[in-house]
């Protein structure tokens, strides 16, 4: 199956923040790729403040992937 490009974004502080793109053959695989590339764990956040413009997916955030172009 051919790969397509997917945009990844989170809603943070009432606005959409674009995190980048992933290339996968389906939406579910694109979501997995986005988590693999951009998510952070509670342990990684311990002692570090959350930055509103950080290009990561925080553990309590919803995110989406949409076809690019």
PDB file of C-alpha atoms in Angstrom:
ATOM      1  CA  UNK A   1       0.000   0.000   0.000  1.00  0.00           C
ATOM      2  CA  UNK A   2       1.289   3.467  -0.872  1.00  0.00           C
ATOM      3  CA  UNK A   3       2.306   5.907   1.812  1.00  0.00           C
ATOM      4  CA  UNK A   4       0.615   9.241   2.063  1.00  0.00           C
ATOM      5  CA  UNK A   5       1.599  12.309   4.015  1.00  0.00           C
ATOM      6  CA  UNK A   6      -0.373  13.233   7.147  1.00  0.00           C
ATOM      7  CA  UNK A   7      -0.362  16.511   9.086  1.00  0.00           C
ATOM      8  CA  UNK A   8      -0.098  16.134  12.864  1.00  0.00           C
ATOM      9  CA  UNK A   9      -1.544  18.723  15.242  1.00  0.00           C
ATOM     10  CA  UNK A  10      -2.648  19.172  18.839  1.00  0.00           C
ATOM     11  CA  UNK A  11      -5.147  21.587  20.333  1.00  0.00           C
ATOM     12  CA  UNK A  12      -3.381  23.536  23.046  1.00  0.00           C
ATOM     13  CA  UNK A  13      -4.622  26.565  24.943  1.00  0.00           C
ATOM     14  CA  UNK A  14      -7.522  26.975  22.522  1.00  0.00           C
ATOM     15  CA  UNK A  15      -5.494  26.930  19.323  1.00  0.00           C
ATOM     16  CA  UNK A  16      -4.205  24.334  16.897  1.00  0.00           C
ATOM     17  CA  UNK A  17      -0.469  23.716  17.036  1.00  0.00           C
ATOM     18  CA  UNK A  18       1.014  21.976  14.008  1.00  0.00           C
ATOM     19  CA  UNK A  19       3.663  19.456  15.000  1.00  0.00           C
ATOM     20  CA  UNK A  20       4.752  18.377  11.535  1.00  0.00           C
ATOM     21  CA  UNK A  21       4.071  15.525   9.176  1.00  0.00           C
ATOM     22  CA  UNK A  22       4.395  11.764   9.063  1.00  0.00           C
ATOM     23  CA  UNK A  23       4.215   9.386   6.103  1.00  0.00           C
ATOM     24  CA  UNK A  24       2.125   6.229   6.505  1.00  0.00           C
ATOM     25  CA  UNK A  25      -0.395   4.180   4.568  1.00  0.00           C
ATOM     26  CA  UNK A  26      -3.377   4.647   6.916  1.00  0.00           C
ATOM     27  CA  UNK A  27      -4.705   7.023   9.554  1.00  0.00           C
ATOM     28  CA  UNK A  28      -4.161   4.531  12.371  1.00  0.00           C
ATOM     29  CA  UNK A  29      -0.532   3.990  11.361  1.00  0.00           C
ATOM     30  CA  UNK A  30      -0.065   7.754  11.017  1.00  0.00           C
ATOM     31  CA  UNK A  31      -1.328   8.179  14.606  1.00  0.00           C
ATOM     32  CA  UNK A  32       1.167   5.553  15.784  1.00  0.00           C
ATOM     33  CA  UNK A  33       3.988   7.266  13.896  1.00  0.00           C
ATOM     34  CA  UNK A  34       3.026  10.649  15.374  1.00  0.00           C
ATOM     35  CA  UNK A  35       3.084   9.225  18.901  1.00  0.00           C
ATOM     36  CA  UNK A  36       6.380   7.481  18.273  1.00  0.00           C
ATOM     37  CA  UNK A  37       7.997  10.662  17.009  1.00  0.00           C
ATOM     38  CA  UNK A  38       6.381  13.368  19.130  1.00  0.00           C
ATOM     39  CA  UNK A  39       5.032  12.045  22.416  1.00  0.00           C
ATOM     40  CA  UNK A  40       6.629  12.556  25.823  1.00  0.00           C
ATOM     41  CA  UNK A  41       6.001  10.492  28.949  1.00  0.00           C
ATOM     42  CA  UNK A  42       5.167  11.601  32.485  1.00  0.00           C
ATOM     43  CA  UNK A  43       8.687  10.553  33.499  1.00  0.00           C
ATOM     44  CA  UNK A  44      10.254  12.743  30.822  1.00  0.00           C
ATOM     45  CA  UNK A  45       8.202  15.682  32.068  1.00  0.00           C
ATOM     46  CA  UNK A  46       9.075  15.208  35.743  1.00  0.00           C
ATOM     47  CA  UNK A  47      10.745  18.393  36.916  1.00  0.00           C
ATOM     48  CA  UNK A  48      10.445  20.075  33.527  1.00  0.00           C
ATOM     49  CA  UNK A  49       7.802  22.741  32.902  1.00  0.00           C
ATOM     50  CA  UNK A  50       5.344  22.330  30.040  1.00  0.00           C
ATOM     51  CA  UNK A  51       6.015  24.850  27.315  1.00  0.00           C
ATOM     52  CA  UNK A  52       2.904  26.001  25.439  1.00  0.00           C
ATOM     53  CA  UNK A  53       4.686  26.041  22.075  1.00  0.00           C
ATOM     54  CA  UNK A  54       6.680  22.800  22.431  1.00  0.00           C
ATOM     55  CA  UNK A  55       6.359  20.510  19.423  1.00  0.00           C
ATOM     56  CA  UNK A  56       5.441  17.439  21.444  1.00  0.00           C
ATOM     57  CA  UNK A  57       2.311  15.512  22.362  1.00  0.00           C
ATOM     58  CA  UNK A  58       1.834  15.657  26.136  1.00  0.00           C
ATOM     59  CA  UNK A  59       0.291  12.600  27.875  1.00  0.00           C
ATOM     60  CA  UNK A  60      -3.065  14.308  28.532  1.00  0.00           C
ATOM     61  CA  UNK A  61      -3.462  15.837  25.054  1.00  0.00           C
ATOM     62  CA  UNK A  62      -5.664  14.833  22.173  1.00  0.00           C
ATOM     63  CA  UNK A  63      -4.086  15.072  18.753  1.00  0.00           C
ATOM     64  CA  UNK A  64      -5.190  14.427  15.218  1.00  0.00           C
ATOM     65  CA  UNK A  65      -3.765  13.459  11.877  1.00  0.00           C
ATOM     66  CA  UNK A  66      -5.265  14.675   8.615  1.00  0.00           C
ATOM     67  CA  UNK A  67      -4.254  13.982   5.027  1.00  0.00           C
ATOM     68  CA  UNK A  68      -1.837  16.624   3.716  1.00  0.00           C
ATOM     69  CA  UNK A  69      -2.527  18.469   0.548  1.00  0.00           C
TER      70      UNK A  69
END
